[in-house]
């Protein structure tokens, strides 16, 4: 039994992801012309997206990572967000782009925006590969969005279920028996 046996449906193919990231990279490169943005990836889910994204960015940039508390092994968000690993550097005066794999309820990004705003960045924007807009509980301004997706729990391309499936190269839904 391999990982692929657990896949019920592929929602976004590898090629579609790459094309869309090309668009986002070009847009970000235009918007940050003459600047050196700092990309802040939210561990661990955003790591694949971030590494592909910055290779489509043509302005000089820097990288940092932040880790927040996850759902545990389930699929429901408690609404409580904690920082597990903070940034290595100060962001005062920097042009910061927070990068995440998916905005679901919006609790995580809302909390991070408030927290990072208090550190006086020159600017602060949000880039998310996926937007599950129907589940939103907090308003989050998404400056760069890959895809809007329906209210389904998805895995692959960095997104996990119980820590597994991040290495699938596409975004997909798992078979119901995987959760039982
Ligand atoms: P939010 O705080 O509810 O917006 O969700 C934040 C985090 O929950 C995301 O960064 C993901 O790591 C995780 N998450 C939300 N929806 C999904 C999903 O469908 N699959 C896997 N992880 C998810
Ligand atoms: Mg995440």
Short mmCIF file of C-alpha atoms and ligand atoms in Angstrom, two decimals:
data_model
loop_
_atom_site.label_atom_id
_atom_site.label_comp_id
_atom_site.label_asym_id
_atom_site.label_seq_id
_atom_site.Cartn_x
_atom_site.Cartn_y
_atom_site.Cartn_z
CA UNK A 1 0.00 0.00 0.00
CA UNK A 2 1.42 3.35 -1.04
CA UNK A 3 0.33 6.93 -0.34
CA UNK A 4 -1.51 7.12 -3.66
CA UNK A 5 -3.91 4.37 -2.56
CA UNK A 6 -5.32 6.77 0.05
CA UNK A 7 -6.16 9.50 -2.49
CA UNK A 8 -9.85 9.89 -3.33
CA UNK A 9 -9.68 12.90 -5.66
CA UNK A 10 -7.02 15.28 -6.95
CA UNK A 11 -8.30 18.87 -6.70
CA UNK A 12 -5.26 20.74 -8.06
CA UNK A 13 -2.69 19.06 -10.30
CA UNK A 14 1.08 19.57 -10.01
CA UNK A 15 1.20 21.52 -13.25
CA UNK A 16 -1.63 23.86 -12.21
CA UNK A 17 0.19 24.59 -8.93
CA UNK A 18 3.43 25.39 -10.79
CA UNK A 19 1.64 27.69 -13.26
CA UNK A 20 -0.16 29.58 -10.53
CA UNK A 21 3.05 29.99 -8.52
CA UNK A 22 4.65 31.45 -11.64
CA UNK A 23 1.86 34.08 -11.75
CA UNK A 24 2.25 34.88 -8.04
CA UNK A 25 6.05 35.15 -8.37
CA UNK A 26 5.74 37.61 -11.26
CA UNK A 27 3.16 39.67 -9.38
CA UNK A 28 5.28 39.81 -6.22
CA UNK A 29 8.41 40.67 -8.24
CA UNK A 30 6.61 43.64 -9.82
CA UNK A 31 5.16 44.83 -6.50
CA UNK A 32 8.51 44.66 -4.66
CA UNK A 33 10.68 46.10 -7.43
CA UNK A 34 13.57 47.98 -5.78
CA UNK A 35 12.87 46.38 -2.39
CA UNK A 36 14.23 43.32 -0.55
CA UNK A 37 11.16 41.61 0.93
CA UNK A 38 11.40 39.19 3.84
CA UNK A 39 9.32 36.06 3.26
CA UNK A 40 8.08 34.48 6.47
CA UNK A 41 6.95 30.89 6.00
CA UNK A 42 4.63 29.26 8.51
CA UNK A 43 6.06 25.87 9.40
CA UNK A 44 5.63 23.22 8.42
CA UNK A 45 2.89 23.34 5.80
CA UNK A 46 4.11 26.38 3.85
CA UNK A 47 7.64 25.08 3.33
CA UNK A 48 7.07 23.45 -0.07
CA UNK A 49 5.03 26.38 -1.40
CA UNK A 50 7.57 28.92 -0.10
CA UNK A 51 10.54 27.16 -1.66
CA UNK A 52 8.86 26.99 -5.06
CA UNK A 53 7.51 30.54 -4.77
CA UNK A 54 10.80 32.30 -4.06
CA UNK A 55 12.39 30.64 -7.09
CA UNK A 56 9.82 32.53 -9.19
CA UNK A 57 10.68 35.84 -7.49
CA UNK A 58 13.25 37.95 -9.34
CA UNK A 59 13.96 40.65 -6.72
CA UNK A 60 16.46 40.03 -3.90
CA UNK A 61 14.69 38.59 -0.88
CA UNK A 62 15.28 37.03 2.53
CA UNK A 63 13.69 34.10 4.33
CA UNK A 64 12.58 33.37 7.84
CA UNK A 65 10.20 30.91 9.47
CA UNK A 66 7.68 30.93 12.25
CA UNK A 67 5.87 27.92 13.72
CA UNK A 68 2.41 28.07 15.26
CA UNK A 69 0.45 25.49 17.19
CA UNK A 70 -1.43 23.13 14.89
CA UNK A 71 -4.64 21.13 15.23
CA UNK A 72 -2.90 18.23 16.87
CA UNK A 73 -3.74 15.06 14.98
CA UNK A 74 -7.32 16.02 14.17
CA UNK A 75 -8.85 18.31 11.57
CA UNK A 76 -10.58 20.91 13.75
CA UNK A 77 -9.10 24.24 14.80
CA UNK A 78 -9.59 25.16 18.45
CA UNK A 79 -9.22 28.89 17.72
CA UNK A 80 -6.26 29.16 20.08
CA UNK A 81 -3.00 30.10 18.40
CA UNK A 82 0.45 29.89 19.98
CA UNK A 83 3.88 30.66 18.55
CA UNK A 84 6.05 27.54 18.90
CA UNK A 85 9.09 29.00 17.11
CA UNK A 86 9.51 32.72 16.63
CA UNK A 87 11.38 34.59 13.88
CA UNK A 88 15.17 34.68 14.07
CA UNK A 89 15.36 38.36 13.16
CA UNK A 90 13.68 41.66 13.92
CA UNK A 91 11.31 42.90 11.21
CA UNK A 92 11.27 46.60 12.07
CA UNK A 93 11.42 48.59 8.81
CA UNK A 94 11.28 45.42 6.67
CA UNK A 95 8.81 44.58 3.90
CA UNK A 96 7.32 41.34 5.22
CA UNK A 97 5.27 38.79 3.28
CA UNK A 98 3.74 36.04 5.44
CA UNK A 99 3.39 32.84 3.44
CA UNK A 100 1.03 30.03 4.37
CA UNK A 101 -0.26 26.91 2.68
CA UNK A 102 -3.95 27.53 3.46
CA UNK A 103 -6.19 30.05 5.16
CA UNK A 104 -9.04 28.13 6.74
CA UNK A 105 -10.76 29.74 9.74
CA UNK A 106 -8.27 32.61 9.56
CA UNK A 107 -7.41 32.36 13.28
CA UNK A 108 -3.72 31.68 12.61
CA UNK A 109 -3.17 34.48 10.11
CA UNK A 110 -5.25 36.98 12.08
CA UNK A 111 -3.12 36.30 15.16
CA UNK A 112 0.16 36.50 13.23
CA UNK A 113 -0.83 39.75 11.51
CA UNK A 114 -1.62 41.37 14.86
CA UNK A 115 1.59 40.03 16.41
CA UNK A 116 3.90 41.04 13.57
CA UNK A 117 2.23 44.45 13.07
CA UNK A 118 3.25 45.33 16.63
CA UNK A 119 6.91 44.93 15.57
CA UNK A 120 6.75 47.89 13.14
CA UNK A 121 7.46 46.33 9.73
CA UNK A 122 7.56 48.81 6.81
CA UNK A 123 4.78 46.76 5.23
CA UNK A 124 3.02 43.47 5.91
CA UNK A 125 1.25 41.33 3.33
CA UNK A 126 -0.25 37.85 3.15
CA UNK A 127 0.39 35.19 0.52
CA UNK A 128 -1.57 31.93 0.69
CA UNK A 129 -1.63 29.06 -1.76
CA UNK A 130 -5.16 27.98 -0.81
CA UNK A 131 -8.17 29.89 0.46
CA UNK A 132 -11.02 27.93 2.06
CA UNK A 133 -13.15 31.04 2.20
CA UNK A 134 -16.41 29.37 3.30
CA UNK A 135 -14.80 28.39 6.64
CA UNK A 136 -13.57 31.86 7.55
CA UNK A 137 -14.14 33.00 11.16
CA UNK A 138 -11.73 35.97 11.13
CA UNK A 139 -11.38 38.45 8.30
CA UNK A 140 -7.95 38.07 6.68
CA UNK A 141 -6.81 40.31 3.82
CA UNK A 142 -5.09 37.96 1.33
CA UNK A 143 -2.82 39.98 -0.97
CA UNK A 144 -1.60 37.02 -3.03
CA UNK A 145 -3.88 34.01 -3.35
CA UNK A 146 -3.22 30.81 -5.31
CA UNK A 147 -6.60 29.07 -5.40
CA UNK A 148 -9.97 29.25 -3.71
CA UNK A 149 -11.06 25.75 -2.69
CA UNK A 150 -14.33 24.23 -1.39
CA UNK A 151 -14.85 23.23 2.25
CA UNK A 152 -12.97 19.93 2.07
CA UNK A 153 -10.00 18.77 4.13
CA UNK A 154 -7.11 18.62 1.69
CA UNK A 155 -3.58 17.23 1.85
CA UNK A 156 -0.46 17.21 -0.31
CA UNK A 157 2.07 19.81 -1.43
CA UNK A 158 3.00 20.56 2.19
CA UNK A 159 -0.42 20.01 3.76
CA UNK A 160 -0.74 17.06 6.11
CA UNK A 161 -3.17 14.83 7.89
CA UNK A 162 -1.68 13.58 11.18
CA UNK A 163 1.76 14.62 9.92
CA UNK A 164 1.57 12.46 6.77
CA UNK A 165 0.91 13.16 3.05
CA UNK A 166 2.95 16.39 2.78
CA UNK A 167 5.10 14.90 0.02
CA UNK A 168 2.25 14.27 -2.41
CA UNK A 169 2.99 16.64 -5.33
CA UNK A 170 -0.68 17.68 -5.81
CA UNK A 171 -3.56 18.92 -3.65
CA UNK A 172 -6.08 16.17 -2.98
CA UNK A 173 -8.83 14.77 -0.78
CA UNK A 174 -8.29 11.47 1.04
CA UNK A 175 -10.61 8.48 1.09
CA UNK A 176 -13.00 8.57 4.12
CA UNK A 177 -11.61 5.27 5.48
CA UNK A 178 -8.24 6.97 6.05
CA UNK A 179 -9.79 8.94 8.91
CA UNK A 180 -11.42 5.97 10.63
P1 LIG B 1 -6.65 28.46 10.18
O1 LIG B 1 -6.00 29.04 11.40
O2 LIG B 1 -7.93 27.75 10.50
O3 LIG B 1 -6.84 29.46 9.07
O4 LIG B 1 -5.75 27.31 9.63
C1 LIG B 1 -4.41 27.38 9.72
C2 LIG B 1 -3.70 26.07 9.49
O5 LIG B 1 -4.53 24.91 9.59
C3 LIG B 1 -3.14 26.01 8.09
O6 LIG B 1 -1.93 26.71 8.01
C4 LIG B 1 -2.96 24.53 7.90
O7 LIG B 1 -1.73 24.12 8.44
C5 LIG B 1 -4.09 23.91 8.70
N1 LIG B 1 -5.20 23.51 7.80
C6 LIG B 1 -6.35 24.17 7.57
N2 LIG B 1 -7.12 23.53 6.66
C7 LIG B 1 -6.42 22.43 6.30
C8 LIG B 1 -6.68 21.36 5.36
O8 LIG B 1 -7.69 21.28 4.65
N3 LIG B 1 -5.69 20.42 5.27
C9 LIG B 1 -4.54 20.45 6.01
N4 LIG B 1 -4.26 21.44 6.87
C10 LIG B 1 -5.20 22.42 7.03
MG1 LIG B 2 -0.07 25.70 8.56
#
